[in-house]
mmCIF file of C-alpha atoms in Angstrom:
data_model
loop_
_atom_site.group_PDB
_atom_site.id
_atom_site.type_symbol
_atom_site.label_atom_id
_atom_site.label_comp_id
_atom_site.label_asym_id
_atom_site.label_seq_id
_atom_site.Cartn_x
_atom_site.Cartn_y
_atom_site.Cartn_z
ATOM 1 C CA MET A 1 26.541 -4.895 -28.714
ATOM 2 C CA VAL A 2 22.809 -4.363 -28.877
ATOM 3 C CA THR A 3 21.926 -0.732 -28.257
ATOM 4 C CA GLY A 4 18.950 1.137 -26.892
ATOM 5 C CA VAL A 5 18.213 2.879 -30.177
ATOM 6 C CA LEU A 6 17.295 1.634 -33.605
ATOM 7 C CA THR A 7 20.319 -0.005 -35.184
ATOM 8 C CA ARG A 8 21.919 1.655 -38.213
ATOM 9 C CA ARG A 9 21.144 -1.401 -40.318
ATOM 10 C CA ALA A 10 17.540 -1.223 -39.208
ATOM 11 C CA PHE A 11 17.306 2.383 -40.365
ATOM 12 C CA VAL A 12 17.072 1.187 -43.938
ATOM 13 C CA GLY A 13 13.621 -0.142 -43.082
ATOM 14 C CA CYS A 14 12.369 2.937 -41.243
ATOM 15 C CA GLY A 15 10.802 4.447 -44.336
ATOM 16 C CA ALA A 16 8.139 7.057 -43.644
ATOM 17 C CA LEU A 17 7.932 6.076 -39.995
ATOM 18 C CA ALA A 18 11.121 7.882 -38.998
ATOM 19 C CA LEU A 19 13.633 10.421 -40.238
ATOM 20 C CA TRP A 20 17.395 10.269 -39.981
ATOM 21 C CA SER A 21 18.713 12.835 -37.523
ATOM 22 C CA GLY A 22 22.168 12.966 -35.980
ATOM 23 C CA GLY A 23 22.909 9.245 -36.287
ATOM 24 C CA ALA A 24 19.634 7.923 -34.845
ATOM 25 C CA CYS A 25 16.069 7.488 -35.954
ATOM 26 C CA ARG A 26 13.636 10.064 -34.652
ATOM 27 C CA ALA A 27 10.623 8.950 -32.659
ATOM 28 C CA PHE A 28 7.694 7.422 -34.480
ATOM 29 C CA ALA A 29 5.086 9.976 -35.426
ATOM 30 C CA GLN A 30 2.135 7.857 -34.312
ATOM 31 C CA PRO A 31 1.844 6.507 -30.743
ATOM 32 C CA GLN A 32 0.000 3.384 -31.878
ATOM 33 C CA ALA A 33 2.745 1.919 -34.026
ATOM 34 C CA ARG A 34 2.456 -1.826 -34.586
ATOM 35 C CA LEU A 35 4.941 -3.417 -32.221
ATOM 36 C CA ALA A 36 6.087 -7.030 -32.030
ATOM 37 C CA ALA A 37 8.000 -8.210 -28.962
ATOM 38 C CA ILE A 38 10.566 -10.969 -28.794
ATOM 39 C CA ASP A 39 11.592 -9.998 -25.266
ATOM 40 C CA TRP A 40 9.059 -10.281 -22.433
ATOM 41 C CA GLY A 41 10.497 -7.340 -20.511
ATOM 42 C CA MET A 42 10.064 -5.101 -23.517
ATOM 43 C CA TYR A 43 6.507 -6.380 -24.029
ATOM 44 C CA GLU A 44 5.633 -5.345 -20.483
ATOM 45 C CA THR A 45 7.342 -1.998 -20.993
ATOM 46 C CA ALA A 46 5.222 -1.280 -24.064
ATOM 47 C CA VAL A 47 1.976 -2.232 -22.341
ATOM 48 C CA ALA A 48 2.906 -0.152 -19.296
ATOM 49 C CA ILE A 49 3.097 2.998 -21.417
ATOM 50 C CA GLY A 50 -0.178 2.223 -23.172
ATOM 51 C CA VAL A 51 0.759 0.294 -26.320
ATOM 52 C CA THR A 52 -0.098 -3.405 -26.569
ATOM 53 C CA PRO A 53 2.124 -5.168 -29.124
ATOM 54 C CA VAL A 54 0.341 -7.050 -31.882
ATOM 55 C CA ALA A 55 2.582 -10.094 -31.383
ATOM 56 C CA VAL A 56 4.873 -11.596 -28.762
ATOM 57 C CA ALA A 57 7.030 -14.685 -28.402
ATOM 58 C CA GLU A 58 5.696 -17.520 -26.212
ATOM 59 C CA ARG A 59 2.374 -15.742 -25.708
ATOM 60 C CA ILE A 60 0.630 -18.518 -23.766
ATOM 61 C CA ARG A 61 3.329 -18.796 -21.111
ATOM 62 C CA LEU A 62 3.703 -15.025 -20.909
ATOM 63 C CA ALA A 63 -0.034 -14.695 -20.273
ATOM 64 C CA GLN A 64 0.387 -17.017 -17.285
ATOM 65 C CA VAL A 65 3.212 -15.100 -15.608
ATOM 66 C CA SER A 66 3.099 -11.501 -16.817
ATOM 67 C CA ALA A 67 2.096 -8.591 -14.617
ATOM 68 C CA VAL A 68 0.328 -7.010 -17.599
ATOM 69 C CA ARG A 69 -2.523 -8.240 -19.750
ATOM 70 C CA VAL A 70 -1.770 -10.398 -22.780
ATOM 71 C CA PRO A 71 -4.953 -10.391 -24.897
ATOM 72 C CA GLY A 72 -5.874 -13.426 -26.939
ATOM 73 C CA SER A 73 -5.727 -11.220 -30.029
ATOM 74 C CA VAL A 74 -1.943 -10.918 -29.655
ATOM 75 C CA ALA A 75 -0.251 -13.240 -32.148
ATOM 76 C CA ASP A 76 2.163 -15.890 -30.873
ATOM 77 C CA LEU A 77 5.612 -15.738 -32.480
ATOM 78 C CA GLY A 78 6.847 -19.056 -31.117
ATOM 79 C CA LEU A 79 9.968 -19.441 -28.996
ATOM 80 C CA ARG A 80 11.834 -16.362 -27.798
ATOM 81 C CA GLY A 81 15.188 -17.756 -28.891
ATOM 82 C CA ALA A 82 13.871 -18.990 -32.235
ATOM 83 C CA PRO A 83 10.852 -16.896 -33.232
ATOM 84 C CA ASN A 84 8.758 -17.827 -36.227
ATOM 85 C CA LEU A 85 9.940 -15.292 -38.791
ATOM 86 C CA GLU A 86 7.055 -16.049 -41.138
ATOM 87 C CA ALA A 87 4.568 -15.269 -38.370
ATOM 88 C CA LEU A 88 6.481 -12.088 -37.608
ATOM 89 C CA SER A 89 6.308 -11.032 -41.252
ATOM 90 C CA LEU A 90 2.569 -11.685 -41.360
ATOM 91 C CA VAL A 91 1.808 -9.284 -38.501
ATOM 92 C CA ALA A 92 3.743 -6.575 -40.395
ATOM 93 C CA PRO A 93 5.247 -4.779 -37.389
ATOM 94 C CA ASP A 94 6.562 -1.240 -37.570
ATOM 95 C CA LEU A 95 9.075 -2.052 -34.844
ATOM 96 C CA VAL A 96 10.406 -5.217 -33.174
ATOM 97 C CA LEU A 97 11.188 -5.037 -29.449
ATOM 98 C CA SER A 98 14.148 -7.150 -28.401
ATOM 99 C CA SER A 99 17.020 -7.277 -25.895
ATOM 100 C CA ASN A 100 20.604 -8.419 -25.494
ATOM 101 C CA PHE A 101 19.333 -11.964 -24.899
ATOM 102 C CA TYR A 102 18.360 -12.212 -28.551
ATOM 103 C CA GLY A 103 21.128 -10.262 -30.253
ATOM 104 C CA PHE A 104 22.115 -13.339 -32.245
ATOM 105 C CA ILE A 105 18.870 -13.178 -34.239
ATOM 106 C CA THR A 106 18.900 -9.409 -34.802
ATOM 107 C CA PRO A 107 20.016 -9.691 -38.469
ATOM 108 C CA GLN A 108 17.021 -11.913 -39.273
ATOM 109 C CA LEU A 109 14.631 -9.621 -37.430
ATOM 110 C CA GLU A 110 15.974 -6.541 -39.209
ATOM 111 C CA ARG A 111 15.014 -8.030 -42.569
ATOM 112 C CA ILE A 112 11.396 -7.716 -41.439
ATOM 113 C CA ALA A 113 11.311 -4.455 -39.458
ATOM 114 C CA PRO A 114 13.541 -2.080 -37.484
ATOM 115 C CA VAL A 115 14.681 -3.518 -34.155
ATOM 116 C CA TYR A 116 14.633 -1.579 -30.886
ATOM 117 C CA ALA A 117 16.611 -3.377 -28.181
ATOM 118 C CA ARG A 118 17.625 -2.733 -24.603
ATOM 119 C CA ASP A 119 20.265 -4.510 -22.523
ATOM 120 C CA LEU A 120 17.954 -5.278 -19.599
ATOM 121 C CA PHE A 121 19.553 -8.393 -18.116
ATOM 122 C CA VAL A 122 23.343 -8.429 -17.943
ATOM 123 C CA ALA A 123 25.320 -10.579 -15.512
ATOM 124 C CA GLY A 124 26.620 -8.454 -12.659
ATOM 125 C CA GLU A 125 24.338 -5.478 -13.397
ATOM 126 C CA ALA A 126 21.066 -4.580 -11.678
ATOM 127 C CA PRO A 127 18.185 -4.732 -14.190
ATOM 128 C CA LEU A 128 15.498 -2.901 -12.189
ATOM 129 C CA PRO A 129 16.875 0.603 -12.870
ATOM 130 C CA LYS A 130 17.169 -0.315 -16.546
ATOM 131 C CA THR A 131 13.524 -1.410 -16.735
ATOM 132 C CA LEU A 132 12.471 1.916 -15.237
ATOM 133 C CA VAL A 133 14.578 3.884 -17.717
ATOM 134 C CA ALA A 134 13.140 1.752 -20.538
ATOM 135 C CA LEU A 135 9.665 3.118 -19.790
ATOM 136 C CA GLU A 136 10.876 6.568 -20.754
ATOM 137 C CA THR A 137 13.174 5.660 -23.621
ATOM 138 C CA LEU A 138 10.638 3.459 -25.415
ATOM 139 C CA ALA A 139 7.930 6.046 -24.884
ATOM 140 C CA ALA A 140 10.181 8.722 -26.356
ATOM 141 C CA GLN A 141 10.948 6.473 -29.331
ATOM 142 C CA LEU A 142 7.208 6.167 -29.966
ATOM 143 C CA GLY A 143 6.497 9.876 -29.582
ATOM 144 C CA MET A 144 4.892 9.366 -26.155
ATOM 145 C CA ALA A 145 7.474 10.908 -23.841
ATOM 146 C CA ASP A 146 4.909 12.246 -21.364
ATOM 147 C CA ALA A 147 3.326 8.810 -20.964
ATOM 148 C CA GLY A 148 6.701 7.258 -20.203
ATOM 149 C CA ARG A 149 7.596 9.854 -17.591
ATOM 150 C CA THR A 150 4.186 9.578 -15.941
ATOM 151 C CA ARG A 151 4.245 5.796 -15.795
ATOM 152 C CA ARG A 152 7.746 5.696 -14.389
ATOM 153 C CA ALA A 153 6.891 8.271 -11.732
ATOM 154 C CA GLY A 154 3.860 6.229 -10.680
ATOM 155 C CA ILE A 155 5.838 3.004 -10.343
ATOM 156 C CA GLU A 156 8.680 4.733 -8.500
ATOM 157 C CA ALA A 157 6.208 6.291 -6.054
ATOM 158 C CA GLU A 158 4.585 2.950 -5.267
ATOM 159 C CA LEU A 159 7.969 1.270 -4.813
ATOM 160 C CA ASP A 160 8.904 4.020 -2.368
ATOM 161 C CA ALA A 161 5.670 3.449 -0.445
ATOM 162 C CA LEU A 162 6.312 -0.300 -0.312
ATOM 163 C CA ALA A 163 9.846 0.335 0.929
ATOM 164 C CA ARG A 164 8.426 2.347 3.816
ATOM 165 C CA ARG A 165 6.152 -0.562 4.717
ATOM 166 C CA ALA A 166 9.091 -2.972 4.490
ATOM 167 C CA ALA A 167 11.285 -0.900 6.806
ATOM 168 C CA SER A 168 10.197 -2.900 9.862
ATOM 169 C CA LEU A 169 10.212 -6.278 8.103
ATOM 170 C CA GLY A 170 13.917 -6.770 7.445
ATOM 171 C CA ASP A 171 14.802 -8.802 10.526
ATOM 172 C CA ARG A 172 16.198 -11.632 8.389
ATOM 173 C CA ALA A 173 17.866 -12.050 5.020
ATOM 174 C CA ILE A 174 15.642 -13.379 2.259
ATOM 175 C CA CYS A 175 16.463 -16.136 -0.202
ATOM 176 C CA LEU A 176 14.395 -15.520 -3.326
ATOM 177 C CA LEU A 177 14.119 -18.606 -5.473
ATOM 178 C CA ALA A 178 12.112 -20.583 -7.977
ATOM 179 C CA ILE A 179 11.791 -24.320 -7.504
ATOM 180 C CA GLY A 180 12.667 -26.385 -10.560
ATOM 181 C CA ASP A 181 12.238 -29.855 -9.097
ATOM 182 C CA ALA A 182 12.565 -31.538 -5.716
ATOM 183 C CA ARG A 183 16.362 -31.222 -5.856
ATOM 184 C CA HIS A 184 17.091 -27.969 -7.673
ATOM 185 C CA VAL A 185 16.237 -24.293 -7.389
ATOM 186 C CA GLN A 186 17.012 -21.085 -9.237
ATOM 187 C CA MET A 187 18.452 -18.411 -6.939
ATOM 188 C CA PHE A 188 18.030 -14.716 -7.676
ATOM 189 C CA GLY A 189 20.965 -12.458 -6.869
ATOM 190 C CA ALA A 190 21.396 -8.693 -6.937
ATOM 191 C CA ASP A 191 21.772 -8.783 -10.734
ATOM 192 C CA SER A 192 18.267 -10.205 -11.199
ATOM 193 C CA LEU A 193 14.963 -8.345 -11.402
ATOM 194 C CA TYR A 194 13.864 -10.016 -8.164
ATOM 195 C CA GLY A 195 17.090 -9.185 -6.356
ATOM 196 C CA GLY A 196 16.719 -5.592 -7.454
ATOM 197 C CA VAL A 197 13.286 -5.515 -5.870
ATOM 198 C CA LEU A 198 14.748 -6.580 -2.520
ATOM 199 C CA THR A 199 17.381 -3.861 -2.797
ATOM 200 C CA ARG A 200 14.763 -1.241 -3.634
ATOM 201 C CA LEU A 201 12.674 -2.340 -0.638
ATOM 202 C CA GLY A 202 15.686 -2.109 1.661
ATOM 203 C CA LEU A 203 15.649 -5.852 2.372
ATOM 204 C CA SER A 204 18.707 -8.098 2.550
ATOM 205 C CA ASN A 205 19.264 -10.741 -0.119
ATOM 206 C CA GLY A 206 20.736 -13.903 1.386
ATOM 207 C CA TRP A 207 22.131 -15.014 -1.991
ATOM 208 C CA SER A 208 25.301 -12.993 -2.575
ATOM 209 C CA GLU A 209 26.344 -14.825 -5.731
ATOM 210 C CA GLY A 210 25.317 -13.800 -9.208
ATOM 211 C CA THR A 211 22.212 -14.967 -11.002
ATOM 212 C CA ARG A 212 22.494 -17.677 -13.610
ATOM 213 C CA PHE A 213 20.307 -16.385 -16.407
ATOM 214 C CA ALA A 214 18.934 -19.700 -17.561
ATOM 215 C CA PHE A 215 15.513 -21.189 -18.095
ATOM 216 C CA THR A 216 16.425 -24.034 -15.742
ATOM 217 C CA ALA A 217 17.038 -24.328 -11.996
ATOM 218 C CA PRO A 218 20.788 -25.011 -11.708
ATOM 219 C CA VAL A 219 21.401 -24.667 -7.945
ATOM 220 C CA PRO A 220 21.233 -27.800 -5.750
ATOM 221 C CA LEU A 221 18.535 -27.615 -3.097
ATOM 222 C CA ALA A 222 21.179 -28.491 -0.505
ATOM 223 C CA ARG A 223 22.670 -24.987 -0.895
ATOM 224 C CA LEU A 224 19.745 -23.609 1.109
ATOM 225 C CA ALA A 225 21.279 -25.191 4.195
ATOM 226 C CA ASP A 226 23.932 -22.448 3.959
ATOM 227 C CA PHE A 227 21.295 -19.912 5.073
ATOM 228 C CA PRO A 228 19.932 -21.248 8.379
ATOM 229 C CA ASP A 229 18.586 -17.883 9.567
ATOM 230 C CA ALA A 230 17.055 -16.667 6.313
ATOM 231 C CA ARG A 231 13.491 -16.562 5.107
ATOM 232 C CA ILE A 232 12.774 -18.504 1.931
ATOM 233 C CA VAL A 233 10.483 -16.812 -0.570
ATOM 234 C CA VAL A 234 9.406 -19.076 -3.420
ATOM 235 C CA CYS A 235 8.532 -17.033 -6.509
ATOM 236 C CA GLY A 236 5.958 -18.783 -8.644
ATOM 237 C CA ALA A 237 3.672 -21.761 -8.443
ATOM 238 C CA VAL A 238 5.233 -25.122 -7.604
ATOM 239 C CA PRO A 239 3.912 -28.070 -9.661
ATOM 240 C CA VAL A 240 1.774 -30.496 -7.665
ATOM 241 C CA ALA A 241 4.185 -33.391 -8.240
ATOM 242 C CA VAL A 242 7.088 -31.311 -6.940
ATOM 243 C CA ARG A 243 5.087 -30.217 -3.893
ATOM 244 C CA HIS A 244 4.392 -33.852 -3.080
ATOM 245 C CA ALA A 245 8.060 -34.720 -3.519
ATOM 246 C CA LEU A 246 9.133 -31.863 -1.254
ATOM 247 C CA ALA A 247 6.629 -32.907 1.394
ATOM 248 C CA GLY A 248 8.450 -36.228 1.655
ATOM 249 C CA SER A 249 11.954 -34.840 1.170
ATOM 250 C CA VAL A 250 14.238 -35.314 4.168
ATOM 251 C CA LEU A 251 16.515 -32.555 2.843
ATOM 252 C CA TRP A 252 13.743 -30.006 2.358
ATOM 253 C CA ASN A 253 12.128 -30.721 5.713
ATOM 254 C CA SER A 254 15.468 -30.486 7.508
ATOM 255 C CA LEU A 255 16.081 -26.912 6.353
ATOM 256 C CA PRO A 256 15.871 -24.512 9.330
ATOM 257 C CA ALA A 257 13.567 -22.134 7.451
ATOM 258 C CA VAL A 258 11.163 -24.970 6.646
ATOM 259 C CA ARG A 259 11.181 -26.291 10.207
ATOM 260 C CA ALA A 260 10.550 -22.807 11.590
ATOM 261 C CA GLY A 261 7.777 -21.952 9.123
ATOM 262 C CA ARG A 262 9.787 -19.218 7.414
ATOM 263 C CA VAL A 263 8.854 -20.252 3.875
ATOM 264 C CA HIS A 264 6.553 -18.017 1.837
ATOM 265 C CA PHE A 265 4.985 -19.046 -1.471
ATOM 266 C CA LEU A 266 4.122 -16.332 -3.983
ATOM 267 C CA PRO A 267 1.938 -16.624 -7.109
ATOM 268 C CA ASP A 268 3.452 -16.947 -10.578
ATOM 269 C CA GLU A 269 5.984 -14.206 -11.240
ATOM 270 C CA ASN A 270 7.984 -13.150 -14.300
ATOM 271 C CA PRO A 271 11.746 -13.070 -13.638
ATOM 272 C CA PHE A 272 12.365 -11.794 -17.173
ATOM 273 C CA GLY A 273 9.710 -9.084 -17.085
ATOM 274 C CA GLY A 274 9.874 -5.325 -16.950
ATOM 275 C CA ALA A 275 9.011 -2.709 -14.351
ATOM 276 C CA PRO A 276 5.402 -3.968 -13.988
ATOM 277 C CA SER A 277 6.637 -7.410 -12.898
ATOM 278 C CA ALA A 278 9.089 -5.810 -10.480
ATOM 279 C CA LEU A 279 6.303 -3.774 -8.906
ATOM 280 C CA ARG A 280 4.007 -6.793 -8.610
ATOM 281 C CA LEU A 281 6.748 -8.826 -6.922
ATOM 282 C CA ALA A 282 7.396 -5.970 -4.492
ATOM 283 C CA ARG A 283 3.716 -5.972 -3.545
ATOM 284 C CA HIS A 284 3.720 -9.733 -3.052
ATOM 285 C CA VAL A 285 6.915 -9.784 -0.976
ATOM 286 C CA VAL A 286 5.761 -7.028 1.364
ATOM 287 C CA ALA A 287 2.324 -8.614 1.773
ATOM 288 C CA ALA A 288 3.877 -12.017 2.545
ATOM 289 C CA LEU A 289 6.227 -10.571 5.154
ATOM 290 C CA GLU A 290 3.439 -8.562 6.773
ATOM 291 C CA ALA A 291 1.322 -11.712 7.026
ATOM 292 C CA ALA A 292 4.126 -13.771 8.593
#
């Protein structure tokens, strides 16, 4: 199981950056340690507390969907599930940020630098609280505990304020989804970052099943007919070709929410992000409901 502290195997590579104490590595002495991120949620967590990693996997796509800035100077490590280890070695990170998604490549990563991983997305478990805790735990690991506490408090306060605004907007359940093609969607349950946002806002999630953590859209569009009274909130841009296909789709246009104008389209979002992406989605959802 991937843990939220540096692994014992990774300790061998800690060197002067950390000291062994009670079975774990102490926090890094310098706040601006060179970080490389395989996991997008951990990238956002680092940026949120004031440290921009020097490298990240799938940088171009992350820059399109992330709630935090991804500078062009950040090196691209290739695919998240199969990062370019040579590129990772070249950026010479002090610490690699990962998650349970990528536990299978931890041994390879540890040959390059210590690995700090968090179990952010686990089937059946709400990730939003974990992303908030990660702000503090990563900050503490980097010797920046105050920054982590301050950032978490700020995000929590804004989420509370958004929940107060949403208190009068929960007349219907909400189906949060991403559209894959004209026949398939990805639904976000309570064990997704998006579903956690609805819970935090006090809004009802129409999708009671779990989230399929995949990079595809595995749910047939026809399932939306099971929620005739719900609002549909589409998270992320829909490709032009898919929009055209939906415009002519008998199934899509027969959905009660579509016929009644209860469909809301949000900008690009990051379902595998950290607390910053959760906060941005909360802002977008509340704004969309207020404008309805």
